[in-house]
mmCIF file of C-alpha atoms and ligand atoms in Angstrom:
data_model
loop_
_atom_site.group_PDB
_atom_site.id
_atom_site.type_symbol
_atom_site.label_atom_id
_atom_site.label_comp_id
_atom_site.label_asym_id
_atom_site.label_seq_id
_atom_site.Cartn_x
_atom_site.Cartn_y
_atom_site.Cartn_z
ATOM 1 C CA MET U 47 -124.564 -13.723 -64.835
ATOM 2 C CA ALA U 48 -125.977 -17.228 -66.777
ATOM 3 C CA ASN U 49 -126.966 -19.931 -64.427
ATOM 4 C CA ILE U 50 -127.250 -18.383 -60.817
ATOM 5 C CA CYS U 51 -130.676 -17.604 -59.490
ATOM 6 C CA PRO U 52 -132.172 -14.095 -58.416
ATOM 7 C CA ILE U 53 -133.468 -13.738 -54.843
ATOM 8 C CA LYS U 54 -136.484 -12.516 -54.784
ATOM 9 C CA ASN U 55 -136.126 -9.194 -52.612
ATOM 10 C CA VAL U 56 -138.238 -8.847 -49.420
ATOM 11 C CA ALA U 57 -140.272 -6.045 -50.993
ATOM 12 C CA ASP U 58 -142.089 -8.716 -53.769
ATOM 13 C CA LEU U 59 -142.121 -10.868 -51.175
ATOM 14 C CA VAL U 60 -144.367 -8.628 -48.892
ATOM 15 C CA SER U 61 -146.976 -7.268 -51.539
ATOM 16 C CA GLU U 62 -147.403 -10.618 -52.901
ATOM 17 C CA ALA U 63 -148.441 -11.865 -49.240
ATOM 18 C CA ARG U 64 -150.775 -8.633 -48.817
ATOM 19 C CA ARG U 65 -152.363 -9.799 -52.091
ATOM 20 C CA VAL U 66 -153.162 -13.035 -50.532
ATOM 21 C CA TYR U 67 -154.363 -11.399 -47.592
ATOM 22 C CA ARG U 68 -157.169 -9.233 -49.207
ATOM 23 C CA GLU U 69 -157.938 -12.145 -51.444
ATOM 24 C CA THR U 70 -158.136 -14.458 -48.704
ATOM 25 C CA PHE U 71 -159.743 -11.596 -46.091
ATOM 26 C CA ASP U 72 -162.763 -10.064 -47.927
ATOM 27 C CA GLY U 73 -160.348 -7.101 -48.968
ATOM 28 C CA ASP U 74 -159.066 -6.597 -45.794
ATOM 29 C CA ASP U 75 -155.151 -5.278 -46.122
ATOM 30 C CA ALA U 76 -152.790 -6.742 -43.040
ATOM 31 C CA HIS U 77 -151.130 -4.521 -40.634
ATOM 32 C CA VAL U 78 -148.029 -6.174 -39.609
ATOM 33 C CA ALA U 79 -145.454 -7.352 -41.523
ATOM 34 C CA VAL U 80 -142.108 -8.780 -40.432
ATOM 35 C CA CYS U 81 -139.717 -11.529 -41.540
ATOM 36 C CA ALA U 82 -136.916 -13.911 -40.725
ATOM 37 C CA PRO U 83 -134.018 -15.163 -42.689
ATOM 38 C CA GLY U 84 -132.693 -18.676 -43.817
ATOM 39 C CA ARG U 85 -129.244 -19.188 -42.676
ATOM 40 C CA VAL U 86 -125.827 -21.282 -44.600
ATOM 41 C CA ASN U 87 -123.631 -22.206 -41.925
ATOM 42 C CA LEU U 88 -119.646 -21.709 -43.134
ATOM 43 C CA ILE U 89 -118.156 -23.906 -40.531
ATOM 44 C CA GLY U 90 -119.309 -26.083 -37.507
ATOM 45 C CA GLU U 91 -120.883 -28.973 -38.204
ATOM 46 C CA HIS U 92 -123.313 -31.285 -36.005
ATOM 47 C CA THR U 93 -121.455 -29.236 -33.061
ATOM 48 C CA ASP U 94 -124.372 -26.999 -31.915
ATOM 49 C CA TYR U 95 -126.641 -30.266 -29.826
ATOM 50 C CA ASN U 96 -122.876 -31.106 -28.682
ATOM 51 C CA GLU U 97 -122.388 -27.450 -26.877
ATOM 52 C CA GLY U 98 -119.703 -26.468 -29.717
ATOM 53 C CA PHE U 99 -119.160 -23.349 -31.820
ATOM 54 C CA VAL U 100 -120.587 -23.062 -35.149
ATOM 55 C CA LEU U 101 -120.479 -20.255 -37.427
ATOM 56 C CA PRO U 102 -123.431 -19.552 -39.805
ATOM 57 C CA MET U 103 -124.764 -16.442 -41.306
ATOM 58 C CA ALA U 104 -128.182 -15.310 -42.040
ATOM 59 C CA LEU U 105 -128.790 -15.109 -45.336
ATOM 60 C CA PRO U 106 -131.030 -12.717 -47.604
ATOM 61 C CA MET U 107 -133.519 -15.232 -48.527
ATOM 62 C CA VAL U 108 -136.737 -14.752 -46.134
ATOM 63 C CA THR U 109 -139.845 -15.760 -44.955
ATOM 64 C CA VAL U 110 -142.238 -13.375 -44.808
ATOM 65 C CA ILE U 111 -145.681 -12.887 -42.734
ATOM 66 C CA VAL U 112 -148.408 -10.109 -42.965
ATOM 67 C CA GLY U 113 -151.398 -10.303 -41.372
ATOM 68 C CA SER U 114 -153.854 -8.795 -38.575
ATOM 69 C CA LYS U 115 -155.169 -9.227 -34.783
ATOM 70 C CA THR U 116 -159.217 -10.358 -35.198
ATOM 71 C CA PHE U 117 -161.381 -11.006 -32.326
ATOM 72 C CA GLY U 118 -161.378 -14.307 -30.336
ATOM 73 C CA GLN U 119 -160.087 -17.672 -29.853
ATOM 74 C CA LYS U 120 -159.447 -17.967 -34.198
ATOM 75 C CA CYS U 121 -156.878 -17.661 -36.107
ATOM 76 C CA CYS U 122 -156.235 -18.786 -39.664
ATOM 77 C CA VAL U 123 -153.114 -18.859 -41.832
ATOM 78 C CA VAL U 124 -152.228 -19.386 -45.433
ATOM 79 C CA THR U 125 -149.590 -20.145 -46.713
ATOM 80 C CA GLN U 126 -147.689 -19.235 -50.336
ATOM 81 C CA THR U 127 -144.857 -21.317 -50.397
ATOM 82 C CA GLU U 128 -144.767 -24.547 -52.643
ATOM 83 C CA ALA U 129 -146.002 -26.821 -49.504
ATOM 84 C CA ALA U 130 -145.902 -30.531 -51.069
ATOM 85 C CA ASP U 131 -149.638 -30.875 -51.837
ATOM 86 C CA GLU U 132 -150.896 -30.447 -48.726
ATOM 87 C CA PRO U 133 -153.540 -27.749 -48.007
ATOM 88 C CA ARG U 134 -152.202 -23.995 -48.114
ATOM 89 C CA VAL U 135 -155.159 -22.669 -45.616
ATOM 90 C CA VAL U 136 -154.821 -23.700 -42.024
ATOM 91 C CA HIS U 137 -157.966 -22.588 -39.377
ATOM 92 C CA PHE U 138 -157.630 -23.519 -35.579
ATOM 93 C CA ASP U 139 -157.976 -22.244 -31.853
ATOM 94 C CA LEU U 140 -155.516 -20.323 -29.875
ATOM 95 C CA PRO U 141 -154.050 -22.911 -26.935
ATOM 96 C CA ASN U 142 -155.332 -22.856 -23.331
ATOM 97 C CA GLU U 143 -153.653 -24.358 -20.204
ATOM 98 C CA LEU U 144 -156.329 -26.993 -20.733
ATOM 99 C CA THR U 145 -156.040 -27.428 -24.911
ATOM 100 C CA PRO U 146 -152.539 -27.295 -25.497
ATOM 101 C CA LEU U 147 -151.904 -26.607 -29.474
ATOM 102 C CA LEU U 148 -151.087 -30.216 -30.786
ATOM 103 C CA ARG U 149 -149.027 -31.384 -33.971
ATOM 104 C CA GLY U 150 -151.474 -32.389 -36.853
ATOM 105 C CA GLN U 151 -152.232 -31.761 -41.093
ATOM 106 C CA PRO U 152 -151.020 -30.190 -42.334
ATOM 107 C CA ASN U 153 -147.452 -30.777 -42.035
ATOM 108 C CA TRP U 154 -146.048 -26.894 -42.499
ATOM 109 C CA ALA U 155 -148.590 -25.619 -40.033
ATOM 110 C CA ASN U 156 -146.644 -27.587 -37.147
ATOM 111 C CA TYR U 157 -143.889 -25.020 -37.653
ATOM 112 C CA VAL U 158 -146.869 -21.996 -36.916
ATOM 113 C CA LYS U 159 -148.606 -23.790 -34.306
ATOM 114 C CA GLY U 160 -145.321 -24.584 -31.916
ATOM 115 C CA VAL U 161 -144.371 -21.541 -31.527
ATOM 116 C CA VAL U 162 -147.909 -20.097 -31.135
ATOM 117 C CA GLN U 163 -147.663 -23.299 -28.569
ATOM 118 C CA HIS U 164 -143.936 -21.933 -27.220
ATOM 119 C CA TYR U 165 -144.496 -18.144 -27.069
ATOM 120 C CA ARG U 166 -143.212 -16.381 -24.598
ATOM 121 C CA ALA U 167 -145.546 -13.520 -23.872
ATOM 122 C CA ARG U 168 -149.846 -14.080 -23.119
ATOM 123 C CA PRO U 169 -152.548 -13.337 -24.256
ATOM 124 C CA ILE U 170 -151.838 -14.010 -27.571
ATOM 125 C CA PRO U 171 -154.982 -12.736 -29.868
ATOM 126 C CA GLY U 172 -156.434 -14.746 -32.333
ATOM 127 C CA PHE U 173 -154.665 -13.776 -36.192
ATOM 128 C CA ARG U 174 -155.265 -14.344 -39.261
ATOM 129 C CA ALA U 175 -151.463 -14.123 -41.606
ATOM 130 C CA VAL U 176 -150.078 -15.153 -45.187
ATOM 131 C CA ILE U 177 -147.162 -16.483 -45.433
ATOM 132 C CA ALA U 178 -144.751 -16.105 -48.731
ATOM 133 C CA SER U 179 -141.010 -17.134 -48.497
ATOM 134 C CA SER U 180 -137.405 -17.732 -50.894
ATOM 135 C CA VAL U 181 -135.647 -19.955 -49.059
ATOM 136 C CA PRO U 182 -135.835 -23.412 -50.640
ATOM 137 C CA LEU U 183 -137.501 -25.479 -49.248
ATOM 138 C CA GLY U 184 -135.401 -28.766 -47.981
ATOM 139 C CA GLY U 185 -132.670 -27.266 -49.180
ATOM 140 C CA GLY U 186 -130.912 -27.596 -45.982
ATOM 141 C CA LEU U 187 -130.784 -23.614 -46.099
ATOM 142 C CA SER U 188 -133.066 -23.604 -42.768
ATOM 143 C CA SER U 189 -136.435 -22.794 -44.053
ATOM 144 C CA SER U 190 -137.973 -24.072 -41.286
ATOM 145 C CA ALA U 191 -135.988 -22.063 -38.632
ATOM 146 C CA SER U 192 -137.140 -19.045 -40.649
ATOM 147 C CA LEU U 193 -140.405 -20.021 -40.420
ATOM 148 C CA GLU U 194 -140.451 -20.468 -37.025
ATOM 149 C CA VAL U 195 -138.817 -17.232 -36.360
ATOM 150 C CA ALA U 196 -140.863 -15.312 -38.395
ATOM 151 C CA VAL U 197 -143.802 -16.502 -36.756
ATOM 152 C CA TYR U 198 -142.338 -15.529 -33.168
ATOM 153 C CA THR U 199 -141.519 -12.209 -34.943
ATOM 154 C CA PHE U 200 -144.874 -11.320 -35.772
ATOM 155 C CA LEU U 201 -146.769 -12.748 -33.049
ATOM 156 C CA GLN U 202 -144.095 -10.041 -30.862
ATOM 157 C CA GLN U 203 -146.109 -7.303 -32.903
ATOM 158 C CA LEU U 204 -149.689 -9.262 -31.828
ATOM 159 C CA CYS U 205 -148.390 -9.117 -28.246
ATOM 160 C CA PRO U 206 -144.800 -7.813 -26.809
ATOM 161 C CA ASP U 207 -142.887 -10.349 -24.986
ATOM 162 C CA ASP U 208 -139.618 -9.230 -23.101
ATOM 163 C CA GLY U 209 -137.551 -8.783 -26.139
ATOM 164 C CA ASP U 210 -134.698 -11.670 -24.918
ATOM 165 C CA GLN U 211 -133.680 -12.459 -28.328
ATOM 166 C CA VAL U 212 -131.714 -15.967 -26.611
ATOM 167 C CA ALA U 213 -134.830 -16.441 -25.160
ATOM 168 C CA LYS U 214 -137.056 -16.560 -29.084
ATOM 169 C CA ALA U 215 -134.410 -18.678 -30.276
ATOM 170 C CA VAL U 216 -134.323 -21.474 -27.708
ATOM 171 C CA ALA U 217 -138.727 -20.552 -27.817
ATOM 172 C CA CYS U 218 -138.261 -21.547 -31.785
ATOM 173 C CA GLN U 219 -135.783 -24.712 -31.219
ATOM 174 C CA GLN U 220 -138.617 -25.786 -28.507
ATOM 175 C CA ALA U 221 -140.949 -25.485 -31.001
ATOM 176 C CA GLU U 222 -139.291 -27.793 -33.521
ATOM 177 C CA HIS U 223 -138.057 -30.521 -30.687
ATOM 178 C CA THR U 224 -142.220 -30.321 -30.051
ATOM 179 C CA HIS U 225 -143.978 -30.176 -33.278
ATOM 180 C CA ALA U 226 -141.770 -31.078 -36.259
ATOM 181 C CA ALA U 227 -140.494 -33.947 -33.564
ATOM 182 C CA VAL U 228 -136.063 -32.978 -35.321
ATOM 183 C CA PRO U 229 -134.561 -32.903 -32.026
ATOM 184 C CA CYS U 230 -132.572 -30.151 -33.483
ATOM 185 C CA GLY U 231 -129.339 -27.474 -31.894
ATOM 186 C CA ILE U 232 -129.942 -23.832 -31.424
ATOM 187 C CA MET U 233 -127.916 -23.129 -34.370
ATOM 188 C CA ASP U 234 -130.554 -22.406 -36.819
ATOM 189 C CA GLN U 235 -133.231 -20.479 -35.014
ATOM 190 C CA PHE U 236 -130.059 -18.404 -33.176
ATOM 191 C CA VAL U 237 -128.613 -17.056 -36.368
ATOM 192 C CA SER U 238 -132.003 -16.737 -37.617
ATOM 193 C CA VAL U 239 -132.974 -14.429 -34.745
ATOM 194 C CA LEU U 240 -129.286 -12.747 -34.081
ATOM 195 C CA GLY U 241 -127.761 -12.654 -38.151
ATOM 196 C CA LYS U 242 -126.011 -9.172 -38.567
ATOM 197 C CA GLU U 243 -125.588 -7.915 -41.582
ATOM 198 C CA GLY U 244 -121.849 -8.456 -43.170
ATOM 199 C CA HIS U 245 -121.396 -10.696 -40.321
ATOM 200 C CA ALA U 246 -121.243 -14.041 -39.549
ATOM 201 C CA LEU U 247 -121.628 -14.972 -36.177
ATOM 202 C CA LEU U 248 -119.171 -16.982 -34.190
ATOM 203 C CA ILE U 249 -121.970 -18.925 -31.637
ATOM 204 C CA ASP U 250 -120.848 -20.793 -28.841
ATOM 205 C CA CYS U 251 -123.307 -23.443 -27.863
ATOM 206 C CA ARG U 252 -122.496 -24.060 -24.461
ATOM 207 C CA SER U 253 -123.039 -20.606 -23.503
ATOM 208 C CA LEU U 254 -125.426 -19.093 -25.959
ATOM 209 C CA GLU U 255 -122.951 -16.443 -26.403
ATOM 210 C CA ALA U 256 -122.006 -15.136 -30.239
ATOM 211 C CA THR U 257 -119.610 -12.798 -31.862
ATOM 212 C CA ALA U 258 -120.038 -10.996 -34.768
ATOM 213 C CA VAL U 259 -117.370 -11.970 -37.681
ATOM 214 C CA PRO U 260 -116.576 -9.517 -40.211
ATOM 215 C CA LEU U 261 -117.269 -10.940 -43.680
ATOM 216 C CA ALA U 262 -117.938 -7.682 -46.160
ATOM 217 C CA ASP U 263 -115.141 -8.022 -48.712
ATOM 218 C CA PRO U 264 -116.524 -7.433 -52.484
ATOM 219 C CA GLY U 265 -113.316 -9.323 -53.499
ATOM 220 C CA LEU U 266 -114.997 -12.410 -51.544
ATOM 221 C CA VAL U 267 -118.083 -14.308 -53.399
ATOM 222 C CA ILE U 268 -119.992 -17.075 -50.840
ATOM 223 C CA LEU U 269 -121.269 -18.937 -53.427
ATOM 224 C CA ILE U 270 -124.456 -21.734 -52.594
ATOM 225 C CA THR U 271 -125.343 -24.587 -54.293
ATOM 226 C CA ASN U 272 -128.208 -26.349 -54.090
ATOM 227 C CA SER U 273 -127.552 -30.092 -55.207
ATOM 228 C CA ASN U 274 -131.667 -30.232 -55.633
ATOM 229 C CA VAL U 275 -131.215 -33.860 -53.690
ATOM 230 C CA ARG U 276 -133.008 -35.025 -50.773
ATOM 231 C CA HIS U 277 -132.471 -38.425 -49.399
ATOM 232 C CA SER U 278 -134.926 -40.211 -47.068
ATOM 233 C CA LEU U 279 -131.900 -40.884 -44.203
ATOM 234 C CA THR U 280 -132.495 -37.462 -43.080
ATOM 235 C CA GLY U 281 -135.633 -37.635 -40.671
ATOM 236 C CA SER U 282 -133.865 -40.570 -38.884
ATOM 237 C CA GLU U 283 -129.848 -40.303 -39.058
ATOM 238 C CA TYR U 284 -130.385 -37.040 -37.291
ATOM 239 C CA PRO U 285 -131.527 -37.967 -33.796
ATOM 240 C CA THR U 286 -129.005 -41.086 -34.653
ATOM 241 C CA ARG U 287 -126.336 -38.630 -34.765
ATOM 242 C CA ARG U 288 -126.830 -37.092 -32.049
ATOM 243 C CA LYS U 289 -127.625 -40.147 -29.259
ATOM 244 C CA GLN U 290 -124.266 -41.822 -30.671
ATOM 245 C CA CYS U 291 -122.380 -38.123 -29.669
ATOM 246 C CA GLU U 292 -124.041 -38.263 -26.204
ATOM 247 C CA GLU U 293 -123.260 -42.522 -25.929
ATOM 248 C CA ALA U 294 -119.421 -41.232 -26.946
ATOM 249 C CA ALA U 295 -120.037 -38.111 -24.350
ATOM 250 C CA ALA U 296 -121.141 -40.581 -21.643
ATOM 251 C CA LEU U 297 -118.664 -43.110 -22.427
ATOM 252 C CA LEU U 298 -115.832 -40.393 -21.469
ATOM 253 C CA GLY U 299 -117.168 -38.831 -18.451
ATOM 254 C CA LYS U 300 -118.335 -36.501 -19.765
ATOM 255 C CA LYS U 301 -120.864 -33.888 -19.843
ATOM 256 C CA SER U 302 -120.885 -32.934 -23.533
ATOM 257 C CA LEU U 303 -118.044 -33.973 -26.219
ATOM 258 C CA ARG U 304 -117.174 -30.225 -25.611
ATOM 259 C CA GLU U 305 -115.536 -31.674 -22.659
ATOM 260 C CA ALA U 306 -114.015 -33.820 -24.507
ATOM 261 C CA THR U 307 -110.251 -33.207 -25.897
ATOM 262 C CA LEU U 308 -108.612 -35.976 -28.388
ATOM 263 C CA GLN U 309 -105.897 -37.242 -25.768
ATOM 264 C CA ASP U 310 -109.889 -38.183 -23.867
ATOM 265 C CA LEU U 311 -111.093 -39.740 -26.904
ATOM 266 C CA GLU U 312 -107.225 -41.513 -28.194
ATOM 267 C CA ALA U 313 -106.864 -42.631 -24.348
ATOM 268 C CA ALA U 314 -110.923 -44.286 -24.444
ATOM 269 C CA LYS U 315 -109.937 -46.066 -27.889
ATOM 270 C CA ASP U 316 -110.536 -49.445 -26.981
ATOM 271 C CA ARG U 317 -114.273 -48.607 -24.988
ATOM 272 C CA LEU U 318 -116.092 -47.011 -27.828
ATOM 273 C CA LYS U 319 -116.944 -49.216 -30.912
ATOM 274 C CA GLY U 320 -115.627 -48.197 -33.994
ATOM 275 C CA VAL U 321 -118.885 -45.675 -34.552
ATOM 276 C CA THR U 322 -118.642 -43.634 -31.620
ATOM 277 C CA TYR U 323 -114.603 -42.978 -31.744
ATOM 278 C CA ARG U 324 -115.408 -41.660 -35.533
ATOM 279 C CA ARG U 325 -118.605 -39.700 -34.757
ATOM 280 C CA ALA U 326 -116.916 -38.187 -31.526
ATOM 281 C CA ARG U 327 -113.413 -37.325 -33.240
ATOM 282 C CA HIS U 328 -115.388 -35.557 -35.906
ATOM 283 C CA VAL U 329 -116.915 -33.136 -33.258
ATOM 284 C CA ILE U 330 -114.088 -32.767 -31.283
ATOM 285 C CA GLU U 331 -112.315 -31.642 -34.030
ATOM 286 C CA GLU U 332 -114.829 -29.689 -35.648
ATOM 287 C CA ILE U 333 -115.381 -27.537 -32.707
ATOM 288 C CA GLU U 334 -111.555 -26.784 -32.572
ATOM 289 C CA ARG U 335 -111.549 -25.797 -36.633
ATOM 290 C CA THR U 336 -114.491 -23.859 -36.233
ATOM 291 C CA ALA U 337 -112.820 -21.613 -33.360
ATOM 292 C CA GLN U 338 -109.901 -22.072 -36.020
ATOM 293 C CA ALA U 339 -111.720 -21.007 -38.693
ATOM 294 C CA ALA U 340 -112.929 -17.982 -36.863
ATOM 295 C CA GLU U 341 -109.891 -16.852 -36.070
ATOM 296 C CA ALA U 342 -108.968 -16.994 -39.938
ATOM 297 C CA LEU U 343 -111.644 -15.124 -40.898
ATOM 298 C CA LYS U 344 -110.849 -12.239 -38.601
ATOM 299 C CA ARG U 345 -107.218 -12.455 -40.139
ATOM 300 C CA GLY U 346 -109.103 -12.057 -44.046
ATOM 301 C CA ASN U 347 -107.066 -15.120 -44.235
ATOM 302 C CA TYR U 348 -109.361 -16.703 -46.477
ATOM 303 C CA LYS U 349 -106.146 -19.284 -47.660
ATOM 304 C CA GLU U 350 -106.618 -21.211 -44.075
ATOM 305 C CA PHE U 351 -110.727 -20.529 -44.138
ATOM 306 C CA GLY U 352 -110.666 -22.116 -47.190
ATOM 307 C CA ARG U 353 -108.200 -25.222 -46.370
ATOM 308 C CA LEU U 354 -110.764 -26.012 -42.702
ATOM 309 C CA MET U 355 -113.496 -25.659 -44.855
ATOM 310 C CA VAL U 356 -112.367 -28.868 -46.446
ATOM 311 C CA GLU U 357 -111.220 -30.818 -43.942
ATOM 312 C CA SER U 358 -114.552 -30.321 -42.454
ATOM 313 C CA HIS U 359 -116.081 -31.984 -45.204
ATOM 314 C CA ASN U 360 -113.696 -34.868 -45.663
ATOM 315 C CA SER U 361 -114.813 -35.294 -41.759
ATOM 316 C CA LEU U 362 -118.478 -34.804 -42.607
ATOM 317 C CA ARG U 363 -117.892 -38.024 -45.486
ATOM 318 C CA ASP U 364 -115.748 -40.011 -43.551
ATOM 319 C CA ASN U 365 -116.021 -39.736 -40.009
ATOM 320 C CA TYR U 366 -119.806 -38.250 -39.181
ATOM 321 C CA GLU U 367 -120.942 -40.140 -42.751
ATOM 322 C CA VAL U 368 -123.581 -37.444 -43.654
ATOM 323 C CA SER U 369 -122.757 -36.309 -46.980
ATOM 324 C CA CYS U 370 -123.492 -38.014 -50.146
ATOM 325 C CA PRO U 371 -122.383 -38.455 -53.258
ATOM 326 C CA GLU U 372 -123.576 -35.571 -55.125
ATOM 327 C CA LEU U 373 -122.491 -33.548 -52.292
ATOM 328 C CA ASP U 374 -119.264 -34.867 -52.861
ATOM 329 C CA GLU U 375 -119.274 -34.769 -56.579
ATOM 330 C CA LEU U 376 -119.946 -30.763 -56.095
ATOM 331 C CA VAL U 377 -117.039 -29.646 -53.193
ATOM 332 C CA ALA U 378 -114.782 -31.972 -55.743
ATOM 333 C CA ALA U 379 -115.413 -29.611 -58.746
ATOM 334 C CA ALA U 380 -115.800 -26.577 -56.656
ATOM 335 C CA LEU U 381 -111.998 -27.283 -55.515
ATOM 336 C CA GLU U 382 -110.706 -27.978 -59.248
ATOM 337 C CA VAL U 383 -111.559 -24.299 -59.563
ATOM 338 C CA ASP U 384 -108.629 -21.318 -59.668
ATOM 339 C CA GLY U 385 -109.660 -19.157 -57.199
ATOM 340 C CA VAL U 386 -111.834 -20.963 -54.989
ATOM 341 C CA PHE U 387 -110.498 -21.127 -51.170
ATOM 342 C CA GLY U 388 -112.968 -24.245 -49.858
ATOM 343 C CA SER U 389 -116.113 -25.960 -50.479
ATOM 344 C CA ARG U 390 -118.271 -28.421 -48.025
ATOM 345 C CA MET U 391 -121.436 -29.657 -47.755
ATOM 346 C CA THR U 392 -123.597 -27.202 -45.391
ATOM 347 C CA GLY U 393 -126.559 -28.429 -43.279
ATOM 348 C CA GLY U 394 -127.926 -31.507 -41.704
ATOM 349 C CA GLY U 395 -126.357 -33.573 -44.722
ATOM 350 C CA PHE U 396 -127.701 -36.626 -47.123
ATOM 351 C CA GLY U 397 -128.376 -33.970 -49.877
ATOM 352 C CA GLY U 398 -128.937 -30.189 -49.764
ATOM 353 C CA CYS U 399 -126.280 -28.053 -50.594
ATOM 354 C CA THR U 400 -122.870 -26.926 -50.512
ATOM 355 C CA VAL U 401 -121.046 -23.524 -49.800
ATOM 356 C CA THR U 402 -117.787 -22.493 -51.614
ATOM 357 C CA LEU U 403 -115.753 -19.189 -50.244
ATOM 358 C CA LEU U 404 -113.778 -17.834 -53.672
ATOM 359 C CA GLN U 405 -112.690 -15.246 -55.248
ATOM 360 C CA ALA U 406 -114.955 -12.857 -56.879
ATOM 361 C CA HIS U 407 -113.708 -12.249 -60.522
ATOM 362 C CA ALA U 408 -113.798 -16.667 -60.619
ATOM 363 C CA THR U 409 -117.189 -16.374 -60.487
ATOM 364 C CA GLU U 410 -118.518 -17.139 -63.452
ATOM 365 C CA ARG U 411 -115.833 -19.629 -63.936
ATOM 366 C CA ALA U 412 -117.007 -21.849 -60.712
ATOM 367 C CA VAL U 413 -120.033 -21.885 -61.379
ATOM 368 C CA GLU U 414 -119.595 -23.422 -65.318
ATOM 369 C CA HIS U 415 -117.386 -25.621 -63.819
ATOM 370 C CA ILE U 416 -119.733 -26.852 -61.245
ATOM 371 C CA GLN U 417 -122.510 -27.667 -63.690
ATOM 372 C CA LYS U 418 -120.629 -29.513 -65.894
ATOM 373 C CA LYS U 419 -118.939 -31.591 -63.811
ATOM 374 C CA TYR U 420 -122.006 -32.263 -61.635
ATOM 375 C CA HIS U 421 -124.350 -35.151 -62.758
ATOM 376 C CA GLY U 422 -127.405 -33.988 -61.080
ATOM 377 C CA SER U 423 -129.142 -30.310 -62.044
ATOM 378 C CA PRO U 424 -127.742 -27.950 -59.618
ATOM 379 C CA THR U 425 -128.627 -24.194 -58.771
ATOM 380 C CA PHE U 426 -126.497 -21.544 -57.832
ATOM 381 C CA PHE U 427 -127.221 -18.815 -55.232
ATOM 382 C CA ILE U 428 -124.690 -15.984 -54.721
ATOM 383 C CA THR U 429 -124.996 -15.069 -50.566
ATOM 384 C CA THR U 430 -124.161 -11.575 -48.860
ATOM 385 C CA PRO U 431 -124.626 -12.287 -45.166
ATOM 386 C CA SER U 432 -128.019 -10.407 -43.852
ATOM 387 C CA GLU U 433 -129.739 -8.869 -41.476
ATOM 388 C CA GLY U 434 -131.338 -11.476 -38.339
ATOM 389 C CA ALA U 435 -135.627 -11.508 -37.842
ATOM 390 C CA HIS U 436 -137.612 -8.047 -37.416
ATOM 391 C CA ALA U 437 -140.445 -6.051 -38.273
ATOM 392 C CA LEU U 438 -141.111 -4.494 -41.357
ATOM 393 C CA SER U 439 -143.059 -1.294 -41.890
ATOM 394 C CA LEU U 440 -146.436 -1.790 -44.451
HETATM 395 C C1 LIG H 693 -129.409 -29.284 -38.733
HETATM 396 C C2 LIG H 693 -130.146 -28.970 -37.467
HETATM 397 F F1 LIG H 693 -131.145 -27.919 -37.017
HETATM 398 C C3 LIG H 693 -128.947 -28.232 -36.567
HETATM 399 O O1 LIG H 693 -129.546 -27.273 -35.378
HETATM 400 C C4 LIG H 693 -127.249 -28.619 -36.603
HETATM 401 O O2 LIG H 693 -127.482 -29.408 -35.884
HETATM 402 C C5 LIG H 693 -127.058 -28.835 -38.248
HETATM 403 O O3 LIG H 693 -128.244 -29.298 -38.683
HETATM 404 C C6 LIG H 693 -126.200 -29.526 -38.519
HETATM 405 O O4 LIG H 693 -124.972 -28.714 -38.038
HETATM 406 O O5 LIG H 693 -129.976 -27.838 -39.645
#
C-alpha cells in the first residue's frame, strides 16, 4: 500500500549483523543472536512513574544483537544503526567492584554499558557484538529500551541469570537512569521484556503485575504515524514533569498520584499551583481512563476505546502539555477519517509518533488523508502486537 513503510524482518537484520560481524572480526562467525522489540503505548501516558496503569504493546520493530564471548575483560561492540555522527565501534573493559563502567562517548554505547553495569549475574565474560535495529531512532517507539533489553538478553546467553523477567526490566530501567540520565518509568523496558504476540499488556506499575489483553482482530489496524519531528524540550521537560507529579502527591499527602482521587485533588485545589493541579489532574484521570480502556478492549468495544484515546490526547495537550502542533495536527487529521476509532500521541511527547486505531478497510483512506493534511513529511507503519525479547537460533 502506498506510503506505508515496510518493517524489516528479523532474519534480514540478523544476516546483516552477521555479515558485519564477519567483516569486523577477521571472518569469525557470531555464536549467539537475540532480539528485543520497541513499543507503542495505546493509552496510559506519563502514568508509569506515578505507579499507575499503562497499556502498551510490543512492536514488530526490533533491535537485534549477534555476538560471541571472548576470553579476558575486553568488549567490542559495533552498531549498524544510524548513530548520528558518532563512531560506530566502541571498546571497553568489563566493570569490577573497584572500577564501575561509567558513561562516556559515543552516546549510543551508554545504553550498552549501563546494562553491563546493572546485569544481575556475574562473571560476565568479555564479548564482541554487532547491533542492528528496525526501531526508528528518537521516534518515541522506545529504541533505547529495546537496545537495553537486547543487551540484557544477549548477556543472558553468555552468563545466565535467574530468569526473573520483572527484575530484568528493572535492571534495564536502572541502566537508563544511570547511563542515559533519563529518569524514565518502567513501561518501555517492561513491555520489551514481557510483550506477548497478539496482545496488549495492561501493566500495573505499582505491583509490577501485568495482564495480557487480546488484540488480534483482522478487522482492526493499529497505525503508527511518525511526525518525524523531535523538539529539543524532550530532555529537560520529562524530569520536570516527574518532579511536578511528586510535588503534587506530597501536597496531597500521598505516596504517589496513584493513591489520589479527583475528590482529593478538588479538595486541595487552593494549595496546588495551577500547573501542579493540571499535571495531577491529567495523571489521576489518565490512570482511570487506562483501566476503562483495557475493559473496553476486552469487550471488543473499539468505539469506546477510541473515545478514551482522544480524551487522553486532549489531556496530554492541555493539562500535561507534552504534545506539540505537529502531533495535534496528525491526530486531528486522523479523526476526520470515517472508520477511525481514535488517535493520540504516544510516548514521552514533544514530537515522535501518534497511534491510531481504525477499521482495516479505512487504512488507505486514512493514510492518504493524513498525508494530505499534515504540513510535514510523515512516515506510516502498520503494526501488530508482537513477542517480547528472546534468543534466536543461528
Ligand atoms: C517515556 C518513558 F521512558 C516512559 O517510562 C513513560 O514515562 C513515557 O515516556 C510516557 O508515558 O517513554
